[in-house]
Each structure stands twice: as C-alpha cells, then as structure tokens.
Amino acid sequence: MSQKQLKEAFISNLNGTSLLEISAGLSLAPLCLLCRGLLLILYYLHHGKPVSSRKYSLLLDFLVLVSPLLFSCTVLSPIIFFMPVILAAFCAGIFSKIYSQRKREARAPFGQIVKEFQKTYLDPEYIPAITVFRVYVNVLTSISILAVDFPQYPRRYAKAETYGTGVMDLGVGAFIFGNALVSPEVRQKSYMTQPRISSLARQVLSVWPLISLGVGRLLSVKSIEYHEHTSEYGVHWNFFFTLAFVRLAASLLLAVFPKHKAWLVALALAVLYQLLLSTTSLKVFILHGSDGRDSRLGFLDANREGLLSLLGYLAIYLASVQVGLWLLQRRASVRGWLEALRGLALAVLVLFVLLQLCQACTEPVSRRLANLPFCTWVLAHCLLLLSFFVLTDLTLVFTKLLVKGSSVPCCWKVVQPPGSSKQHGMEAVSVGREDKLSQLCLISAINKNQLLFFLLANVTTGAVNILIDTIHSKAAFTLCILHLYMFFNCLIMYILHARNIVLKFW
C-alpha cells in the first residue's frame, strides 16, 4: 500500500467510544480553566499583584490550558477516567490553600460569604462561558486533526465510519453549536431588523470566506494527493462548505419563522429527516450509493454524505440558536446564573434520556447520516460542556471574592449593583483591571482570530503530514511534534492579539 492508502486506512472503519468516556473527557477543559484561574488568584495572594509578564502568561496558559489536553488524548488516554479526579483534587488543594491563607482581617464566616456571593452582580454584557466554549472546541479540534494521524491517538476517539460516538464526531457538531451561539440572530445585530431581503443579502456575503476556504481546501487536497476519508463528506465536499451552507439555510428559515420558535423548527426538521431515513431508501443511498456498491458517479452521489447530512446539522444549528437566545437573557446576579445552571442541568438530563429512547426506537448515533440520535447526542454533550464552563466561572467568581483585588482573565467581571455607588458583596473587581488582564490571555487571543486559528491548524497539519511519517512515530516524538504544533499556532494568535490585529475583513 502507498503512504496515502496507509493513512486513509489508519483513520477508516472505526466505531467510536462510549458516552461515559466522552463525558469524562469533556470535564478536563473546564478543570484546566479552573486550575489556571486558581493559580492566578494564589499568585496574587502571595505577591499582591497579577502576573504582568506576557511571556510567563503565555507559558502558563499553554501548560495549564492546552498541554493536559494533548496528554489526555495520547499517552494518558488509558487513565482518562482518573484524570478529572486528579485535576479536581489539585484544584481543591489550591482552593483550600487560598481560603486558609487569606488576610486575617478579610476573613468572614463561610455562610456569610455564600450569601454575599449569591447577591453578587456580574457584568451582564459578557458571558465568558460562551467564549471559552467556542475557543476550546477550536483548540480540541486543532489537536485532534493532527493527533489522529499518530498511533498514540486512540482509534476509538477518531471519527466513526458509520455508527458510533467518536470524540471527533462530537467536535464536528460542537463547531456548529458554537457558531450558532454567536450567530447574528442570537446577537440581534442591527441589520437583522432591516428588510428581510437586505438582511439575507448580508448573510450571503458573510459566508463567502467559508466557501472560499472550502474551495481552497478542495483544490489543495486534490492537487497534492493528500490522504482523505471519502465517506466523511464525499469526494468534493468538506466541513467549510457545511458551515457555510448551514448558516445560510438557517438564516433563510429564521427569516420566515420567528427565531424564538427555532427549537420547534429544529425538532420538526430532525424528526422529518429521521422519518425519511427510516421509511425510505435514503439511508441505503447515503451509506452505499445509488447502485448499492458505493458508487461515486455524479455530484450528488459523489458527495451524498456531505449534502444530505446538512439537514441534521441545520437542526443542530437551529436548536443552538434557541440556546443562545436563552443564555443571552439578562441575568445580572450570581443567583440568576445559579438558576440558569439548574436549567442547563435539567436540559442535559432530558436530552440524555431522549438519546437513549431515540437509539432504542430508531438507530444508533451516526455522524455520517447526521440522524436524530446524532443531533440529540451533540446537543446533550454541548450543553454539558457549557454547563461545566458556567460552573467553573461561578467558582472563580466565588474565589475572587475571597481575595480582595484578585482578577482572572476571561472570567466574569464583578460589578456594582444598579443604582448603587457602593460596592456590593465582598469585593467589586475593577473592570479596567480585568480588561488589562485580558490582553495577557491565550483564550482572548484565540477568540479574536478563531477562523484564522482553525485555518492555520489545518495548514500546519497538512505540512506535518507531508514532512513526517506520522503512522510509525514513537510516543516521545509524537508528544514533541504535537506540542510544537500547538504552541506555534497559539503563539501566532498571541502575537496578533498583543498587536491588536484582527484578520477579519468580511
């Protein structure tokens, strides 16, 4: 077999992993974020000032926010269920140290601290969990697209061939979910109130970068005969096209239906598509082609997975728009967000129950089909991850209130209550200090140029695969390459952020 065929076989005919293992893995990113925040607060407690060096800030962020994820999906994957326990214990130890080392005059009974915490007012204009969710989906995707070509990346984490729940299968859906959370319909941009034709024209123009990237990827992959998994999207289709057409189709639907009913449109679309899969020959066509022997003749036949899965991804996008609208409802206090967290937990529980029912009554999860179980699975795990990030942010807010003057980048800002000239609660953090700290944050850096980060990761992944025989790499070499690859991508984003450069011109 040629090198191209070997690499294609290496990522084909896989069956995914368990829902429990994916859920355990999803808890790692929030725990890393919590660990970083607690370390910064502890540093402030000891030195009386935040970390001011950009070099050390980048190093800390990379080692705490990114490196553990690299290890977890390679050499530490056999103990993935123990890693959340280890990280949680480490975070608990740091929190205990912070709580015990507060200045004596700042101490207050724990019950009083909890009451003050619930009354604390947060900046209603910024929800850090949404930003962190989108950034981490990008980071995890960037890690996986290269790591999957190395033998240290477990095959069960890679995309499943037909049925199954692989980590990378979830990444595809999470990208759609994250994009919908910040869609124009959710952010209620001013041009959305303009005449519908004008608004739709703007939407059409806004997706041209994604289409251009899709065309660029198609031409580059075909020209250098780069290895590709044809049954993933088809011969010519790729994920950039999916992102563009899903966003465009969602805008068309939400121009007709009220956006606060987006979940009903999503449900109707997903159920109707599943009925077509279950009662017609559509499923056989997607899996085996028009002649039943995996033919790829004609554009539709050649790209059937990518084209027909658009219906499932569109349902995910529309449901995620509803989630975004709900999250952006004005909640000024910690108490309001604790109630929202309970709502998220209930939604996750309901979706997991529905997932079991869907799989029992229809078929297993299939990214290739983007069927109803896949849509339910993606939404359940995305809401679970989002809940973890909200809980992490609230924990960091509580800890910041313990240490007067401490701040954490990309965390909720504590503000004064409306109509009050005095600080409310244990401490009101200076917004100016938070804004200054955000300049030293890797999350802010990636968030500022997310599409560029994803594009850069794709380009560097291709370069590594061309230059290195990834399939036969040893563990130490693999870890070295993956760390260099991610550090290079993060460093470019960090430099652009430090120079206040945003490469977005559409």
Short mmCIF file of C-alpha atoms in Angstrom, two decimals:
data_model
loop_
_atom_site.label_atom_id
_atom_site.label_comp_id
_atom_site.label_asym_id
_atom_site.label_seq_id
_atom_site.Cartn_x
_atom_site.Cartn_y
_atom_site.Cartn_z
CA MET A 1 0.00 0.00 0.00
CA SER A 2 1.13 3.56 -0.71
CA GLN A 3 1.65 6.05 2.11
CA LYS A 4 -1.61 7.76 1.14
CA GLN A 5 -3.54 4.48 1.31
CA LEU A 6 -1.94 3.57 4.65
CA LYS A 7 -3.01 6.86 6.20
CA GLU A 8 -6.53 6.56 4.80
CA ALA A 9 -6.84 3.03 6.20
CA PHE A 10 -5.49 4.27 9.54
CA ILE A 11 -8.50 6.62 10.01
CA SER A 12 -11.17 4.41 8.43
CA ASN A 13 -13.58 1.68 9.63
CA LEU A 14 -13.66 2.83 13.26
CA ASN A 15 -16.50 2.52 15.79
CA GLY A 16 -16.07 5.31 18.35
CA THR A 17 -16.10 5.13 22.13
CA SER A 18 -18.61 5.23 24.99
CA LEU A 19 -20.74 8.20 26.06
CA LEU A 20 -19.24 7.93 29.55
CA GLU A 21 -15.67 8.29 28.30
CA ILE A 22 -16.59 11.33 26.21
CA SER A 23 -18.34 12.91 29.20
CA ALA A 24 -15.26 12.30 31.35
CA GLY A 25 -13.06 13.85 28.70
CA LEU A 26 -15.30 16.91 28.43
CA SER A 27 -14.72 17.71 32.11
CA LEU A 28 -10.97 18.16 31.54
CA ALA A 29 -11.12 21.53 29.76
CA PRO A 30 -13.24 23.22 32.49
CA LEU A 31 -10.97 21.75 35.16
CA CYS A 32 -7.90 23.11 33.34
CA LEU A 33 -9.58 26.51 33.18
CA LEU A 34 -10.41 26.35 36.89
CA CYS A 35 -6.85 25.33 37.71
CA ARG A 36 -5.43 28.26 35.74
CA GLY A 37 -7.76 30.71 37.49
CA LEU A 38 -6.99 29.40 40.98
CA LEU A 39 -3.24 29.54 40.30
CA LEU A 40 -3.53 33.19 39.23
CA ILE A 41 -5.51 34.05 42.35
CA LEU A 42 -2.97 32.23 44.53
CA TYR A 43 -0.15 34.14 42.81
CA TYR A 44 -1.94 37.41 43.54
CA LEU A 45 -2.45 36.39 47.16
CA HIS A 46 1.29 35.80 47.59
CA HIS A 47 2.69 38.70 45.53
CA GLY A 48 -0.04 41.33 45.78
CA LYS A 49 -0.13 41.79 42.00
CA PRO A 50 -1.20 39.79 38.93
CA VAL A 51 1.20 38.09 36.51
CA SER A 52 2.44 41.00 34.41
CA SER A 53 4.84 39.28 32.01
CA ARG A 54 3.32 38.34 28.67
CA LYS A 55 5.94 35.63 28.23
CA TYR A 56 5.11 33.92 31.52
CA SER A 57 1.39 34.42 30.96
CA LEU A 58 1.55 32.62 27.60
CA LEU A 59 3.66 29.83 29.08
CA LEU A 60 1.29 29.35 32.00
CA ASP A 61 -1.78 29.35 29.75
CA PHE A 62 -0.26 26.86 27.34
CA LEU A 63 1.00 24.48 30.05
CA VAL A 64 -2.28 24.53 32.01
CA LEU A 65 -4.96 25.08 29.35
CA VAL A 66 -3.57 23.16 26.35
CA SER A 67 -0.85 20.69 27.35
CA PRO A 68 -3.04 18.50 29.63
CA LEU A 69 -5.47 18.01 26.74
CA LEU A 70 -2.62 16.87 24.49
CA PHE A 71 -1.58 14.28 27.04
CA SER A 72 -5.17 13.16 27.71
CA CYS A 73 -5.80 12.20 24.08
CA THR A 74 -2.46 10.42 23.62
CA VAL A 75 -0.32 8.72 26.26
CA LEU A 76 -2.68 9.34 29.19
CA SER A 77 -5.82 8.15 27.40
CA PRO A 78 -5.72 4.75 29.23
CA ILE A 79 -6.34 6.60 32.53
CA ILE A 80 -8.81 9.16 31.16
CA PHE A 81 -11.33 8.38 33.92
CA PHE A 82 -8.78 9.18 36.63
CA MET A 83 -7.62 12.48 35.12
CA PRO A 84 -10.72 14.51 36.12
CA VAL A 85 -10.35 13.17 39.67
CA ILE A 86 -6.67 14.14 39.77
CA LEU A 87 -7.31 17.62 38.36
CA ALA A 88 -10.29 18.19 40.66
CA ALA A 89 -8.21 17.16 43.69
CA PHE A 90 -5.43 19.54 42.59
CA CYS A 91 -7.95 22.40 42.20
CA ALA A 92 -9.44 21.59 45.61
CA GLY A 93 -5.97 21.76 47.14
CA ILE A 94 -5.29 25.19 45.61
CA PHE A 95 -8.69 26.48 46.73
CA SER A 96 -8.06 25.20 50.27
CA LYS A 97 -4.71 26.98 50.30
CA ILE A 98 -6.31 30.23 49.11
CA TYR A 99 -9.11 30.01 51.68
CA SER A 100 -6.72 29.32 54.57
CA GLN A 101 -4.16 31.99 53.59
CA ARG A 102 -6.50 34.98 53.19
CA LYS A 103 -5.57 38.01 55.24
CA ARG A 104 -6.94 37.57 58.75
CA GLU A 105 -8.88 40.83 58.69
CA ALA A 106 -10.63 39.82 55.45
CA ARG A 107 -11.99 36.59 56.89
CA ALA A 108 -15.73 36.11 57.34
CA PRO A 109 -17.93 33.13 58.25
CA PHE A 110 -18.37 30.76 55.33
CA GLY A 111 -22.17 31.10 55.46
CA GLN A 112 -21.92 34.87 55.16
CA ILE A 113 -19.56 34.52 52.21
CA VAL A 114 -22.04 32.26 50.42
CA LYS A 115 -24.90 34.72 50.99
CA GLU A 116 -22.82 37.64 49.70
CA PHE A 117 -21.76 35.52 46.73
CA GLN A 118 -25.37 34.87 45.70
CA LYS A 119 -26.11 38.60 45.83
CA THR A 120 -23.05 39.50 43.74
CA TYR A 121 -23.73 41.33 40.49
CA LEU A 122 -21.97 40.24 37.30
CA ASP A 123 -21.34 42.08 34.05
CA PRO A 124 -24.49 41.25 32.04
CA GLU A 125 -22.87 42.21 28.74
CA TYR A 126 -20.32 39.38 28.72
CA ILE A 127 -20.86 35.65 29.22
CA PRO A 128 -17.37 34.08 29.41
CA ALA A 129 -18.69 30.51 29.14
CA ILE A 130 -19.74 31.12 25.52
CA THR A 131 -16.32 32.50 24.57
CA VAL A 132 -14.45 29.71 26.36
CA PHE A 133 -16.72 27.04 24.86
CA ARG A 134 -16.02 28.23 21.30
CA VAL A 135 -12.28 28.60 21.90
CA TYR A 136 -11.92 25.17 23.47
CA VAL A 137 -13.89 23.49 20.68
CA ASN A 138 -11.41 25.11 18.29
CA VAL A 139 -8.42 24.03 20.38
CA LEU A 140 -9.62 20.44 20.82
CA THR A 141 -10.41 20.19 17.11
CA SER A 142 -6.96 21.52 16.21
CA ILE A 143 -5.32 18.96 18.49
CA SER A 144 -7.37 16.08 17.11
CA ILE A 145 -6.96 16.76 13.38
CA LEU A 146 -3.22 16.21 13.70
CA ALA A 147 -3.09 13.78 16.63
CA VAL A 148 -5.42 11.35 14.83
CA ASP A 149 -2.64 10.61 12.33
CA PHE A 150 -0.35 9.35 15.13
CA PRO A 151 -0.66 5.86 16.67
CA GLN A 152 -0.77 7.30 20.20
CA TYR A 153 -4.18 8.83 19.49
CA PRO A 154 -6.70 6.08 20.39
CA ARG A 155 -8.61 4.83 17.36
CA ARG A 156 -11.83 4.93 19.40
CA TYR A 157 -11.51 8.75 19.59
CA ALA A 158 -11.41 9.15 15.81
CA LYS A 159 -14.49 9.59 13.63
CA ALA A 160 -16.69 6.51 13.44
CA GLU A 161 -17.19 5.02 9.98
CA THR A 162 -20.98 4.65 10.03
CA TYR A 163 -22.36 4.27 13.55
CA GLY A 164 -20.68 5.22 16.80
CA THR A 165 -19.68 8.14 19.00
CA GLY A 166 -16.11 9.22 18.48
CA VAL A 167 -14.60 12.31 20.08
CA MET A 168 -14.00 13.82 16.64
CA ASP A 169 -17.63 13.14 15.68
CA LEU A 170 -18.68 15.32 18.59
CA GLY A 171 -16.20 18.01 17.54
CA VAL A 172 -17.96 18.45 14.20
CA GLY A 173 -21.33 19.00 15.87
CA ALA A 174 -19.83 21.21 18.59
CA PHE A 175 -18.43 23.53 15.91
CA ILE A 176 -21.95 24.00 14.53
CA PHE A 177 -23.28 24.54 18.07
CA GLY A 178 -20.61 27.14 18.89
CA ASN A 179 -21.19 29.08 15.67
CA ALA A 180 -24.92 29.25 16.35
CA LEU A 181 -24.37 30.67 19.86
CA VAL A 182 -22.91 33.86 18.33
CA SER A 183 -25.00 33.98 15.15
CA PRO A 184 -26.49 37.33 14.06
CA GLU A 185 -29.93 36.06 15.07
CA VAL A 186 -28.72 35.49 18.63
CA ARG A 187 -26.70 38.69 18.91
CA GLN A 188 -29.61 40.58 17.32
CA LYS A 189 -27.39 42.65 15.10
CA SER A 190 -28.86 45.87 13.82
CA TYR A 191 -29.05 44.71 10.23
CA MET A 192 -31.33 41.84 11.33
CA THR A 193 -34.04 44.47 11.88
CA GLN A 194 -33.66 45.76 8.32
CA PRO A 195 -35.85 44.50 5.45
CA ARG A 196 -35.52 40.72 5.08
CA ILE A 197 -34.04 40.83 1.59
CA SER A 198 -31.33 43.22 2.69
CA SER A 199 -30.61 41.11 5.77
CA LEU A 200 -30.39 37.90 3.74
CA ALA A 201 -28.09 39.57 1.22
CA ARG A 202 -25.74 40.42 4.08
CA GLN A 203 -25.86 36.81 5.26
CA VAL A 204 -24.98 35.53 1.79
CA LEU A 205 -21.99 37.86 1.66
CA SER A 206 -20.89 36.86 5.17
CA VAL A 207 -20.36 33.19 4.25
CA TRP A 208 -18.09 33.79 1.27
CA PRO A 209 -14.88 33.33 3.34
CA LEU A 210 -16.05 29.84 4.35
CA ILE A 211 -16.88 28.94 0.76
CA SER A 212 -13.51 30.30 -0.36
CA LEU A 213 -11.75 28.21 2.28
CA GLY A 214 -13.74 25.17 1.20
CA VAL A 215 -12.71 25.65 -2.41
CA GLY A 216 -9.11 26.25 -1.34
CA ARG A 217 -9.04 23.08 0.72
CA LEU A 218 -10.59 21.06 -2.10
CA LEU A 219 -8.03 22.28 -4.66
CA SER A 220 -5.05 21.83 -2.36
CA VAL A 221 -6.05 18.33 -1.22
CA LYS A 222 -6.62 17.13 -4.78
CA SER A 223 -3.50 18.78 -6.19
CA ILE A 224 -1.06 17.19 -3.72
CA GLU A 225 -3.00 13.91 -3.42
CA TYR A 226 -3.35 14.39 0.33
CA HIS A 227 -4.97 11.50 2.19
CA GLU A 228 -8.70 11.96 2.87
CA HIS A 229 -11.59 9.96 4.27
CA THR A 230 -14.08 9.93 1.38
CA SER A 231 -17.02 8.58 3.38
CA GLU A 232 -16.73 11.53 5.77
CA TYR A 233 -18.25 14.18 3.46
CA GLY A 234 -17.77 12.82 -0.04
CA VAL A 235 -15.35 13.39 -2.90
CA HIS A 236 -15.59 17.18 -3.22
CA TRP A 237 -17.43 18.34 -0.10
CA ASN A 238 -15.73 19.40 3.15
CA PHE A 239 -16.62 20.92 6.51
CA PHE A 240 -16.09 24.51 5.36
CA PHE A 241 -18.91 24.06 2.85
CA THR A 242 -21.10 22.55 5.57
CA LEU A 243 -20.52 25.52 7.88
CA ALA A 244 -21.34 27.99 5.11
CA PHE A 245 -24.50 26.33 3.82
CA VAL A 246 -25.89 25.54 7.29
CA ARG A 247 -25.55 29.18 8.32
CA LEU A 248 -27.13 30.38 5.09
CA ALA A 249 -30.03 27.92 5.28
CA ALA A 250 -30.65 28.80 8.94
CA SER A 251 -30.83 32.49 8.05
CA LEU A 252 -33.40 31.72 5.35
CA LEU A 253 -35.55 29.69 7.75
CA LEU A 254 -35.30 32.25 10.55
CA ALA A 255 -36.37 34.96 8.11
CA VAL A 256 -39.63 33.01 7.71
CA PHE A 257 -40.17 31.57 11.20
CA PRO A 258 -39.88 33.51 14.49
CA LYS A 259 -36.44 32.97 15.97
CA HIS A 260 -37.89 32.33 19.43
CA LYS A 261 -39.51 29.24 17.86
CA ALA A 262 -36.21 28.00 16.41
CA TRP A 263 -36.31 24.88 18.59
CA LEU A 264 -39.64 23.85 17.06
CA VAL A 265 -38.24 24.22 13.54
CA ALA A 266 -35.16 22.23 14.60
CA LEU A 267 -37.30 19.46 16.10
CA ALA A 268 -39.57 19.25 13.06
CA LEU A 269 -36.58 19.15 10.71
CA ALA A 270 -34.71 16.46 12.69
CA VAL A 271 -37.79 14.25 13.10
CA LEU A 272 -38.80 14.59 9.44
CA TYR A 273 -35.28 13.74 8.29
CA GLN A 274 -35.20 10.69 10.60
CA LEU A 275 -38.55 9.52 9.22
CA LEU A 276 -37.12 9.75 5.70
CA LEU A 277 -34.08 7.73 6.77
CA SER A 278 -36.22 5.07 8.45
CA THR A 279 -39.04 4.70 5.93
CA THR A 280 -37.40 5.31 2.55
CA SER A 281 -34.26 4.17 0.72
CA LEU A 282 -32.46 7.41 1.64
CA LYS A 283 -30.28 5.72 4.27
CA VAL A 284 -29.19 3.00 1.82
CA PHE A 285 -28.34 5.67 -0.74
CA ILE A 286 -26.19 7.63 1.75
CA LEU A 287 -24.34 4.55 3.00
CA HIS A 288 -23.98 2.55 -0.21
CA GLY A 289 -24.58 4.86 -3.17
CA SER A 290 -27.16 4.78 -5.94
CA ASP A 291 -26.14 1.32 -7.15
CA GLY A 292 -25.69 -0.19 -3.68
CA ARG A 293 -21.95 -0.72 -4.30
CA ASP A 294 -20.62 2.61 -3.03
CA SER A 295 -20.69 4.31 -6.40
CA ARG A 296 -19.47 7.89 -6.72
CA LEU A 297 -20.91 8.82 -10.11
CA GLY A 298 -22.40 12.29 -10.43
CA PHE A 299 -22.13 15.20 -8.00
CA LEU A 300 -24.92 14.09 -5.65
CA ASP A 301 -23.70 10.51 -5.50
CA ALA A 302 -20.09 11.60 -5.02
CA ASN A 303 -20.93 13.94 -2.13
CA ARG A 304 -24.05 12.32 -0.69
CA GLU A 305 -22.79 12.28 2.93
CA GLY A 306 -21.91 15.96 2.95
CA LEU A 307 -25.03 17.15 1.12
CA LEU A 308 -27.68 15.12 2.95
CA SER A 309 -26.15 15.48 6.41
CA LEU A 310 -26.80 19.22 6.03
CA LEU A 311 -30.35 18.54 7.27
CA GLY A 312 -29.11 17.15 10.58
CA TYR A 313 -26.51 19.89 11.05
CA LEU A 314 -29.15 22.51 10.25
CA ALA A 315 -31.36 21.09 13.01
CA ILE A 316 -28.42 21.32 15.46
CA TYR A 317 -27.76 24.91 14.41
CA LEU A 318 -31.38 26.00 14.85
CA ALA A 319 -31.64 24.34 18.26
CA SER A 320 -28.38 26.04 19.26
CA VAL A 321 -29.77 29.43 18.22
CA GLN A 322 -32.53 28.82 20.76
CA VAL A 323 -29.91 28.02 23.40
CA GLY A 324 -28.03 31.21 22.56
CA LEU A 325 -31.16 33.34 22.86
CA TRP A 326 -31.89 31.78 26.26
CA LEU A 327 -28.33 32.34 27.51
CA LEU A 328 -28.39 35.99 26.49
CA GLN A 329 -31.47 36.73 28.59
CA ARG A 330 -30.40 39.37 31.06
CA ARG A 331 -29.19 37.81 34.32
CA ALA A 332 -27.32 40.32 36.42
CA SER A 333 -26.67 38.38 39.63
CA VAL A 334 -24.99 35.14 40.62
CA ARG A 335 -28.35 33.86 41.87
CA GLY A 336 -29.78 34.25 38.37
CA TRP A 337 -26.95 32.22 36.88
CA LEU A 338 -27.28 29.51 39.51
CA GLU A 339 -30.89 29.15 38.39
CA ALA A 340 -29.74 29.07 34.77
CA LEU A 341 -27.23 26.36 35.67
CA ARG A 342 -30.06 24.26 37.10
CA GLY A 343 -31.96 24.78 33.84
CA LEU A 344 -28.94 23.62 31.83
CA ALA A 345 -28.54 20.54 34.03
CA LEU A 346 -32.21 19.65 33.55
CA ALA A 347 -31.92 20.09 29.77
CA VAL A 348 -28.85 17.82 29.70
CA LEU A 349 -30.69 15.14 31.68
CA VAL A 350 -33.74 15.30 29.39
CA LEU A 351 -31.57 15.11 26.27
CA PHE A 352 -29.66 12.06 27.53
CA VAL A 353 -32.97 10.31 28.24
CA LEU A 354 -34.20 11.24 24.77
CA LEU A 355 -30.93 9.96 23.30
CA GLN A 356 -31.49 6.53 24.82
CA LEU A 357 -35.08 6.50 23.56
CA CYS A 358 -34.04 7.63 20.06
CA GLN A 359 -31.41 4.92 19.80
CA ALA A 360 -33.81 2.27 21.06
CA CYS A 361 -36.61 3.29 18.69
CA THR A 362 -34.62 4.23 15.56
CA GLU A 363 -30.90 3.53 15.17
CA PRO A 364 -27.53 4.30 16.81
CA VAL A 365 -25.78 7.65 16.56
CA SER A 366 -24.33 8.29 13.10
CA ARG A 367 -22.33 11.38 12.17
CA ARG A 368 -22.27 10.17 8.58
CA LEU A 369 -26.08 10.32 8.43
CA ALA A 370 -26.44 13.19 10.95
CA ASN A 371 -29.55 11.37 12.14
CA LEU A 372 -31.86 12.26 15.04
CA PRO A 373 -29.76 10.37 17.66
CA PHE A 374 -26.66 12.24 16.44
CA CYS A 375 -28.40 15.62 16.80
CA THR A 376 -29.63 14.72 20.29
CA TRP A 377 -26.19 13.42 21.31
CA VAL A 378 -24.41 16.57 20.10
CA LEU A 379 -26.83 18.90 21.87
CA ALA A 380 -26.65 16.88 25.11
CA HIS A 381 -22.85 16.92 25.28
CA CYS A 382 -22.51 20.54 24.14
CA LEU A 383 -24.91 21.66 26.86
CA LEU A 384 -23.00 19.50 29.34
CA LEU A 385 -19.71 21.20 28.40
CA LEU A 386 -21.35 24.62 28.52
CA SER A 387 -22.71 23.81 32.00
CA PHE A 388 -19.20 22.84 33.14
CA PHE A 389 -17.85 26.19 31.95
CA VAL A 390 -20.63 28.16 33.68
CA LEU A 391 -19.94 26.27 36.91
CA THR A 392 -16.21 26.96 36.53
CA ASP A 393 -16.82 30.69 36.05
CA LEU A 394 -19.06 30.87 39.11
CA THR A 395 -16.45 29.02 41.18
CA LEU A 396 -13.78 31.52 40.09
CA VAL A 397 -16.07 34.45 40.93
CA PHE A 398 -16.55 33.00 44.43
CA THR A 399 -12.79 32.59 44.85
CA LYS A 400 -12.08 36.10 43.60
CA LEU A 401 -14.40 37.45 46.28
CA LEU A 402 -12.23 35.76 48.90
CA VAL A 403 -9.09 37.60 47.78
CA LYS A 404 -9.57 41.35 47.56
CA GLY A 405 -8.32 42.80 44.28
CA SER A 406 -7.61 39.50 42.51
CA SER A 407 -8.63 39.03 38.88
CA VAL A 408 -8.76 36.22 36.33
CA PRO A 409 -8.72 36.82 32.55
CA CYS A 410 -11.79 35.68 30.60
CA CYS A 411 -13.82 35.27 33.78
CA TRP A 412 -16.98 37.09 34.85
CA LYS A 413 -16.44 40.67 35.97
CA VAL A 414 -17.95 41.57 39.32
CA VAL A 415 -19.73 44.94 39.06
CA GLN A 416 -21.64 47.28 41.31
CA PRO A 417 -25.39 46.74 41.60
CA PRO A 418 -27.64 49.04 39.57
CA GLY A 419 -28.26 52.36 41.26
CA SER A 420 -25.57 51.84 43.88
CA SER A 421 -22.44 53.89 44.36
CA LYS A 422 -21.02 51.42 46.87
CA GLN A 423 -19.52 48.05 46.28
CA HIS A 424 -21.88 45.19 46.87
CA GLY A 425 -20.77 41.92 48.38
CA MET A 426 -17.24 41.01 49.36
CA GLU A 427 -15.46 42.83 46.54
CA ALA A 428 -16.24 44.60 43.29
CA VAL A 429 -13.46 44.00 40.81
CA SER A 430 -12.21 46.85 38.70
CA VAL A 431 -13.37 46.38 35.13
CA GLY A 432 -10.31 48.26 33.94
CA ARG A 433 -8.00 45.77 35.62
CA GLU A 434 -9.92 42.86 34.04
CA ASP A 435 -9.64 44.44 30.60
CA LYS A 436 -5.91 44.90 31.05
CA LEU A 437 -5.51 41.28 32.14
CA SER A 438 -7.46 40.02 29.14
CA GLN A 439 -4.57 41.21 26.98
CA LEU A 440 -2.45 38.52 28.63
CA CYS A 441 -4.93 35.72 27.99
CA LEU A 442 -4.48 32.95 25.43
CA ILE A 443 -8.25 32.42 25.32
CA SER A 444 -8.80 36.05 24.31
CA ALA A 445 -6.03 35.74 21.73
CA ILE A 446 -7.59 32.72 20.02
CA ASN A 447 -11.09 34.15 20.30
CA LYS A 448 -10.03 37.27 18.42
CA ASN A 449 -8.99 35.26 15.32
CA GLN A 450 -10.87 31.98 15.61
CA LEU A 451 -11.28 31.27 11.90
CA LEU A 452 -7.63 32.09 11.28
CA PHE A 453 -6.61 29.75 14.11
CA PHE A 454 -8.64 26.92 12.59
CA LEU A 455 -7.23 27.62 9.13
CA LEU A 456 -3.66 27.79 10.46
CA ALA A 457 -4.18 24.46 12.26
CA ASN A 458 -5.37 22.86 9.01
CA VAL A 459 -2.38 24.19 7.07
CA THR A 460 0.19 23.14 9.67
CA THR A 461 -1.49 19.73 9.99
CA GLY A 462 -1.04 19.23 6.25
CA ALA A 463 2.60 20.34 6.44
CA VAL A 464 3.38 17.93 9.30
CA ASN A 465 1.75 15.03 7.46
CA ILE A 466 3.73 15.76 4.30
CA LEU A 467 7.04 16.04 6.12
CA ILE A 468 6.68 13.28 8.75
CA ASP A 469 5.77 9.59 8.71
CA THR A 470 3.18 10.01 11.47
CA ILE A 471 1.92 6.41 11.49
CA HIS A 472 5.23 4.96 12.72
CA SER A 473 6.14 7.71 15.23
CA LYS A 474 7.21 6.91 18.78
CA ALA A 475 5.41 8.39 21.79
CA ALA A 476 8.11 10.91 22.79
CA PHE A 477 8.42 12.17 19.21
CA THR A 478 4.64 12.41 18.87
CA LEU A 479 4.29 14.48 22.03
CA CYS A 480 7.12 16.75 20.94
CA ILE A 481 5.57 17.36 17.50
CA LEU A 482 2.07 17.95 18.90
CA HIS A 483 3.34 20.42 21.50
CA LEU A 484 5.41 22.32 18.93
CA TYR A 485 2.45 22.36 16.54
CA MET A 486 0.00 23.70 19.12
CA PHE A 487 2.49 26.14 20.62
CA PHE A 488 3.24 27.57 17.17
CA ASN A 489 -0.46 28.06 16.43
CA CYS A 490 -1.09 29.62 19.86
CA LEU A 491 1.98 31.85 19.61
CA ILE A 492 0.83 33.32 16.29
CA MET A 493 -2.58 34.12 17.80
CA TYR A 494 -0.91 35.60 20.90
CA ILE A 495 1.33 37.87 18.83
CA LEU A 496 -1.61 39.07 16.73
CA HIS A 497 -3.61 39.73 19.89
CA ALA A 498 -0.74 41.63 21.53
CA ARG A 499 -0.54 43.85 18.44
CA ASN A 500 -4.36 44.18 18.40
CA ILE A 501 -4.58 42.67 14.89
CA VAL A 502 -7.83 41.05 13.81
CA LEU A 503 -7.59 39.37 10.41
CA LYS A 504 -11.25 39.63 9.54
CA PHE A 505 -12.26 41.63 6.52
CA TRP A 506 -15.80 40.47 5.75
#
